[in-house]
Amino acid sequence: MTDLTTSYLGLSLKHPVLASASPLTGSVESLLELESAGAAAVVLPSLFEEQIEADLALIHHPGDGGSNPEAHGGYLPDAADHPTALDHALDLLGAAKDQLRIPVIASLNGDSDGGWATYAAALEGGGADALELNIYLVAADPTVSGSDVERAYLRLVEHVRAAVSVPLAVKVGPQFSSPANMARRLADAGADALVLFNRFYQPDIDLETMSVRPDLVLSTSADLRLTLRWIAVMAGRVDAALAATGGAHTADDVVKLLLAGADVAMMAAALLKRGPEHLHDVVEGVQRWFDERDYRSLDEARGSVSQVSVADPAAYERANYLKTLASYRPGTSSDA
């Protein structure tokens, strides 16, 4: 039987399939279900910058309820009695650490320096085995250059890295002019692992109200391609672990990512669609695939189809473009 044990962020894992941040990791009850289904580790929902800013606004500018002579002590509770998003995050983290036997990774989500060093240190103090810094910076300002955006990412990673001693993963999107080069720079800035890729959820327009509305579309296995390519390109070339997220729905998806060079695969959408128990089926499928091919361990297979390992490295680059177009046939699955 193939030994599926692996390590990620210095954590010893029984296999390479993790439950990434989602509503399923937001309560102890569902976390226990994920652990029972076989999750090797879990990433808790992110502590969002917007939540923190809203808490600070409420604490420091509680409105004018207290100015009404009939309000006496004011309509709003005292700031000291108002639990913040950080309080809730620490409560969940503490409960998870108390009741789970698998590693628990805390997450921060933001786009500016803010107080992230402080919040990261608080989560470390709350017992997090590692931190995932989920940088969600949409470069919508036309006066901000690509270099400015990259410097903002690096500065944020450096600040958080200086504030904590636990392993640090950095989750980013693919919208860099040179993702592989940026990956190296993030590793140099202090990232122990890179989580590829953050999905920037796109807004929609409501034609009835003519307003912009959020529209969450869960990933499918078809979304795996982008991550698969860049994992394969970066494997063996970046001094950081590589975690794949976005598009891993089946055992085959996970196997492909491992062959491309991923250290671990993270799942969220598939578990939301099919329930935590789907994770057990995926892990069994991964085990079966490697067993049938007589691999002794994941290390024997990991990265064997990365760009540095394949006979035709250009298959991951432009040279494969014409071949891909020429291979299309109407009626194939690509029609979707």
Coordinates of C-alpha atoms in Angstrom, one line a residue:
M1 CA 0.0 0.0 0.0
T2 CA 1.3 3.4 -1.0
D3 CA 2.3 5.6 2.0
L4 CA 0.2 8.8 1.6
T5 CA 1.7 10.6 4.6
T6 CA 3.2 13.9 3.8
S7 CA 4.1 17.2 5.4
Y8 CA 2.8 20.8 4.8
L9 CA 3.9 23.9 6.7
G10 CA 5.9 21.7 8.9
L11 CA 2.9 19.7 9.9
S12 CA 2.8 15.9 9.6
L13 CA -0.3 14.9 7.7
K14 CA -1.8 11.4 7.1
H15 CA -2.5 12.2 3.5
P16 CA -2.4 15.3 1.2
V17 CA -6.1 16.3 1.1
L18 CA -7.2 19.2 3.3
A19 CA -10.5 21.0 3.9
S20 CA -10.0 24.7 3.0
A21 CA -11.8 27.6 4.4
S22 CA -15.5 27.5 3.8
P23 CA -18.8 27.6 5.8
L24 CA -18.1 23.9 6.6
T25 CA -15.1 24.9 8.7
G26 CA -17.0 27.6 10.5
S27 CA -18.4 25.5 13.4
V28 CA -17.0 22.9 15.6
E29 CA -19.8 20.5 14.6
S30 CA -18.9 20.5 10.9
L31 CA -15.2 20.5 11.7
L32 CA -15.7 17.3 13.6
E33 CA -17.6 15.9 10.6
L34 CA -14.7 16.8 8.3
E35 CA -12.2 15.2 10.7
S36 CA -14.4 12.0 10.8
A37 CA -14.6 12.0 7.0
G38 CA -10.8 11.9 6.9
A39 CA -9.6 15.5 6.5
A40 CA -5.8 15.7 7.0
A41 CA -6.1 19.3 8.3
V42 CA -8.6 22.1 8.2
V43 CA -8.3 25.8 7.4
L44 CA -10.7 27.9 9.4
P45 CA -12.8 30.7 7.8
S46 CA -10.9 33.9 7.3
L47 CA -10.9 36.8 9.7
F48 CA -11.8 39.6 7.2
E49 CA -10.4 43.1 7.2
E50 CA -13.9 44.5 6.6
Q51 CA -15.1 42.8 9.8
I52 CA -12.4 44.3 11.8
E53 CA -12.9 47.7 10.4
A54 CA -16.6 47.5 11.2
D55 CA -15.9 46.5 14.8
L56 CA -13.5 49.4 15.2
A57 CA -16.0 51.8 13.8
L58 CA -18.7 50.5 16.2
I59 CA -16.3 50.8 19.1
H60 CA -14.9 54.2 18.4
H61 CA -17.9 55.8 16.7
P62 CA -21.0 54.1 18.2
G63 CA -23.5 56.5 16.6
D64 CA -25.6 59.1 18.3
G65 CA -27.9 56.8 20.3
G66 CA -26.4 58.0 23.5
S67 CA -27.2 61.6 22.7
N68 CA -31.0 61.0 23.1
P69 CA -32.0 62.1 26.6
E70 CA -34.3 59.1 26.8
A71 CA -31.6 56.7 26.1
H72 CA -29.8 57.2 29.3
G73 CA -26.9 54.7 28.9
G74 CA -27.3 54.7 25.1
Y75 CA -28.9 52.3 22.7
L76 CA -25.8 50.4 22.0
P77 CA -23.9 48.0 24.4
D78 CA -20.7 49.2 26.0
A79 CA -17.7 48.6 23.7
A80 CA -16.2 46.3 26.3
D81 CA -19.2 44.0 26.0
H82 CA -19.2 43.9 22.2
P83 CA -17.6 40.7 20.9
T84 CA -15.5 41.5 17.8
A85 CA -14.8 39.4 14.8
L86 CA -11.4 38.6 16.3
D87 CA -13.1 37.4 19.5
H88 CA -15.3 35.0 17.4
A89 CA -12.3 33.8 15.4
L90 CA -10.4 33.1 18.6
D91 CA -13.4 31.3 20.2
L92 CA -13.7 29.0 17.1
L93 CA -9.9 28.4 17.0
G94 CA -9.8 27.5 20.7
A95 CA -12.8 25.1 20.4
A96 CA -11.3 23.5 17.3
K97 CA -7.9 23.0 19.0
D98 CA -9.6 21.5 22.0
Q99 CA -11.7 19.0 20.1
L100 CA -9.9 18.1 16.9
R101 CA -6.8 15.9 16.7
I102 CA -5.8 17.2 13.2
P103 CA -3.9 20.4 12.5
V104 CA -5.9 23.6 12.5
I105 CA -4.8 26.5 10.3
A106 CA -6.2 30.0 10.9
S107 CA -6.8 32.4 8.1
L108 CA -6.6 36.2 7.6
N109 CA -8.2 37.9 4.6
G110 CA -7.4 41.5 3.6
D111 CA -5.8 43.8 1.1
S112 CA -3.8 46.3 3.2
D113 CA -1.2 46.4 6.0
G114 CA -3.7 47.5 8.6
G115 CA -3.3 45.7 11.8
W116 CA -2.6 42.3 10.3
A117 CA 0.6 41.8 12.3
T118 CA -1.4 42.2 15.5
Y119 CA -4.2 39.9 14.4
A120 CA -1.8 37.3 13.1
A121 CA 0.0 37.3 16.5
A122 CA -3.4 37.0 18.2
L123 CA -4.3 33.9 16.2
E124 CA -0.8 32.4 16.9
G125 CA -1.4 33.0 20.6
G126 CA -4.8 31.3 20.2
G127 CA -3.1 28.1 19.3
A128 CA -3.1 28.0 15.5
D129 CA -0.8 25.4 14.1
A130 CA -0.1 27.7 11.1
L131 CA -1.5 30.8 9.4
E132 CA -2.9 31.3 5.9
L133 CA -2.7 34.9 4.7
N134 CA -5.4 35.3 2.1
I135 CA -4.5 38.4 0.1
Y136 CA -7.6 39.7 -1.7
L137 CA -6.3 42.8 -3.5
V138 CA -8.3 43.8 -6.6
A139 CA -6.1 46.3 -8.5
A140 CA -9.0 48.5 -9.8
D141 CA -7.2 51.9 -9.4
P142 CA -5.7 52.8 -12.8
T143 CA -3.1 55.0 -11.2
V144 CA -1.6 52.0 -9.3
S145 CA 1.0 50.1 -11.3
G146 CA 1.7 46.4 -11.3
S147 CA 4.9 47.0 -9.5
D148 CA 3.0 48.9 -6.8
V149 CA 0.6 46.0 -6.4
E150 CA 3.5 43.5 -6.1
R151 CA 5.2 45.7 -3.5
A152 CA 2.0 45.8 -1.5
Y153 CA 1.8 42.0 -1.5
L154 CA 5.4 41.6 -0.4
R155 CA 5.2 44.3 2.3
L156 CA 2.1 42.6 3.8
V157 CA 3.8 39.2 3.9
E158 CA 6.9 40.7 5.4
H159 CA 4.9 42.4 8.2
V160 CA 3.0 39.3 9.1
R161 CA 6.1 37.1 8.9
A162 CA 7.9 39.4 11.3
A163 CA 5.0 39.1 13.8
V164 CA 4.6 35.4 14.0
S165 CA 6.8 32.3 14.3
V166 CA 4.3 29.7 13.2
P167 CA 4.5 28.6 9.6
L168 CA 2.9 31.0 7.1
A169 CA 1.1 30.2 3.9
V170 CA 0.2 32.9 1.4
K171 CA -2.9 32.5 -0.8
V172 CA -2.8 34.7 -3.9
G173 CA -4.6 35.0 -7.2
P174 CA -3.0 34.4 -10.6
Q175 CA -3.2 38.0 -11.9
F176 CA 0.5 38.8 -12.0
S177 CA 2.5 39.4 -15.2
S178 CA 4.9 36.8 -14.0
P179 CA 3.3 34.4 -11.4
A180 CA 6.4 32.2 -11.1
N181 CA 8.7 35.2 -10.4
M182 CA 6.2 36.6 -7.9
A183 CA 6.0 33.2 -6.2
R184 CA 9.8 33.3 -5.6
R185 CA 9.6 36.8 -4.2
L186 CA 6.8 35.8 -1.9
A187 CA 8.9 32.9 -0.6
D188 CA 11.8 35.3 -0.1
A189 CA 9.5 37.6 1.8
G190 CA 8.7 34.9 4.3
A191 CA 6.0 32.6 2.8
D192 CA 6.6 29.0 3.8
A193 CA 3.9 27.9 1.4
L194 CA 1.9 29.3 -1.5
V195 CA -1.8 28.5 -1.9
L196 CA -2.7 28.7 -5.6
F197 CA -5.1 30.2 -6.4
N198 CA -7.4 32.6 -4.7
R199 CA -10.7 32.9 -6.7
F200 CA -11.7 36.5 -7.0
Y201 CA -15.5 36.2 -7.0
Q202 CA -17.0 38.3 -9.8
P203 CA -20.0 40.5 -9.4
D204 CA -23.1 40.3 -11.6
I205 CA -25.7 42.9 -12.7
D206 CA -29.3 42.6 -11.7
L207 CA -31.3 43.7 -14.8
E208 CA -34.4 44.3 -12.8
T209 CA -32.9 46.7 -10.2
M210 CA -30.0 47.7 -12.5
S211 CA -27.7 47.2 -9.5
V212 CA -24.5 45.3 -8.9
R213 CA -25.0 42.1 -6.9
P214 CA -22.7 39.4 -5.6
D215 CA -22.9 36.1 -7.3
L216 CA -21.1 33.1 -5.8
V217 CA -20.4 30.4 -8.4
L218 CA -18.7 27.3 -7.0
S219 CA -15.8 25.9 -8.8
T220 CA -15.9 22.7 -10.9
S221 CA -13.1 20.3 -12.0
A222 CA -12.8 22.4 -15.2
D223 CA -11.3 25.2 -13.0
L224 CA -8.4 22.9 -12.1
R225 CA -6.5 23.7 -15.3
L226 CA -5.1 27.1 -14.3
T227 CA -3.8 25.9 -10.9
L228 CA -2.5 22.7 -12.5
R229 CA -0.4 24.6 -15.0
W230 CA 1.2 27.0 -12.5
I231 CA 1.8 24.3 -9.9
A232 CA 3.6 22.3 -12.6
V233 CA 5.6 25.4 -13.6
M234 CA 6.6 26.3 -10.1
A235 CA 7.3 22.9 -8.7
G236 CA 11.0 22.5 -7.9
R237 CA 11.7 26.1 -8.7
V238 CA 10.2 27.9 -5.7
D239 CA 11.5 27.6 -2.2
A240 CA 8.1 27.1 -0.7
A241 CA 5.5 24.3 -0.4
L242 CA 2.7 24.4 -3.0
A243 CA -0.9 23.9 -2.0
A244 CA -3.5 23.7 -4.8
T245 CA -7.0 25.1 -4.3
G246 CA -9.9 25.7 -6.7
G247 CA -11.1 22.8 -8.9
A248 CA -10.1 19.8 -6.8
H249 CA -13.4 17.8 -6.8
T250 CA -12.4 14.2 -7.5
A251 CA -9.7 11.7 -6.7
D252 CA -8.4 12.1 -10.2
D253 CA -8.2 15.9 -9.7
V254 CA -6.1 15.4 -6.6
V255 CA -3.8 12.9 -8.3
K256 CA -3.2 15.3 -11.2
L257 CA -2.2 18.0 -8.8
L258 CA 0.2 15.8 -6.9
L259 CA 1.8 14.6 -10.2
A260 CA 2.2 18.2 -11.2
G261 CA 4.1 18.9 -8.0
A262 CA 1.6 20.0 -5.4
D263 CA 2.4 19.2 -1.8
V264 CA -1.3 19.2 -0.8
A265 CA -4.7 19.7 -2.4
M266 CA -7.4 21.7 -0.7
M267 CA -11.2 21.1 -1.1
A268 CA -14.1 23.4 -0.4
A269 CA -16.7 23.5 -3.3
A270 CA -16.9 19.8 -3.7
L271 CA -17.6 19.3 0.0
L272 CA -20.2 22.1 0.0
K273 CA -21.9 20.4 -2.9
R274 CA -21.6 16.7 -1.7
G275 CA -21.1 17.0 2.0
P276 CA -18.1 16.3 4.2
E277 CA -18.3 12.5 3.6
H278 CA -17.2 13.1 0.0
L279 CA -13.7 13.7 1.3
H280 CA -13.5 10.1 2.4
D281 CA -14.3 8.9 -1.1
V282 CA -11.7 11.2 -2.6
V283 CA -9.0 10.0 -0.3
E284 CA -9.9 6.3 -1.0
G285 CA -9.7 7.1 -4.7
V286 CA -6.3 8.7 -4.4
Q287 CA -5.0 5.7 -2.3
R288 CA -6.4 3.3 -4.9
W289 CA -4.7 5.1 -7.9
F290 CA -1.3 5.0 -6.3
D291 CA -1.7 1.4 -5.0
E292 CA -2.6 0.1 -8.5
R293 CA 0.7 1.6 -9.8
D294 CA 2.8 0.2 -7.0
Y295 CA 4.1 3.5 -5.7
R296 CA 5.7 3.1 -2.3
S297 CA 5.2 6.7 -1.3
L298 CA 3.9 10.0 -2.6
D299 CA 7.4 11.3 -2.9
E300 CA 8.1 8.8 -5.7
A301 CA 5.3 10.3 -7.8
R302 CA 5.0 13.9 -6.7
G303 CA 6.2 16.3 -9.4
S304 CA 6.8 13.6 -11.9
V305 CA 4.7 15.5 -14.5
S306 CA 6.0 19.0 -13.5
Q307 CA 7.6 21.1 -16.1
V308 CA 11.1 20.3 -14.9
S309 CA 10.4 16.6 -15.2
V310 CA 8.4 16.0 -18.4
A311 CA 10.1 15.3 -21.7
D312 CA 8.3 18.2 -23.4
P313 CA 8.4 21.3 -21.0
A314 CA 6.9 23.4 -23.6
A315 CA 3.6 21.5 -23.1
Y316 CA 2.9 23.9 -20.3
E317 CA 3.7 27.0 -22.4
R318 CA 2.8 28.6 -25.7
A319 CA 4.1 25.8 -27.8
N320 CA 1.1 23.7 -26.8
Y321 CA -1.3 26.4 -27.9
L322 CA -1.7 25.3 -31.5
K323 CA -1.9 21.7 -30.6
T324 CA -4.7 22.4 -28.1
L325 CA -6.7 24.2 -30.7
A326 CA -6.1 21.6 -33.4
S327 CA -7.2 18.8 -31.0
Y328 CA -10.7 20.2 -30.5
R329 CA -13.6 18.2 -31.8
P330 CA -17.2 19.4 -31.7
G331 CA -19.2 17.4 -29.2
T332 CA -16.4 16.8 -26.8
S333 CA -16.5 17.8 -23.1
S334 CA -14.8 21.0 -24.0
D335 CA -18.1 22.3 -25.4
A336 CA -19.0 23.4 -21.9

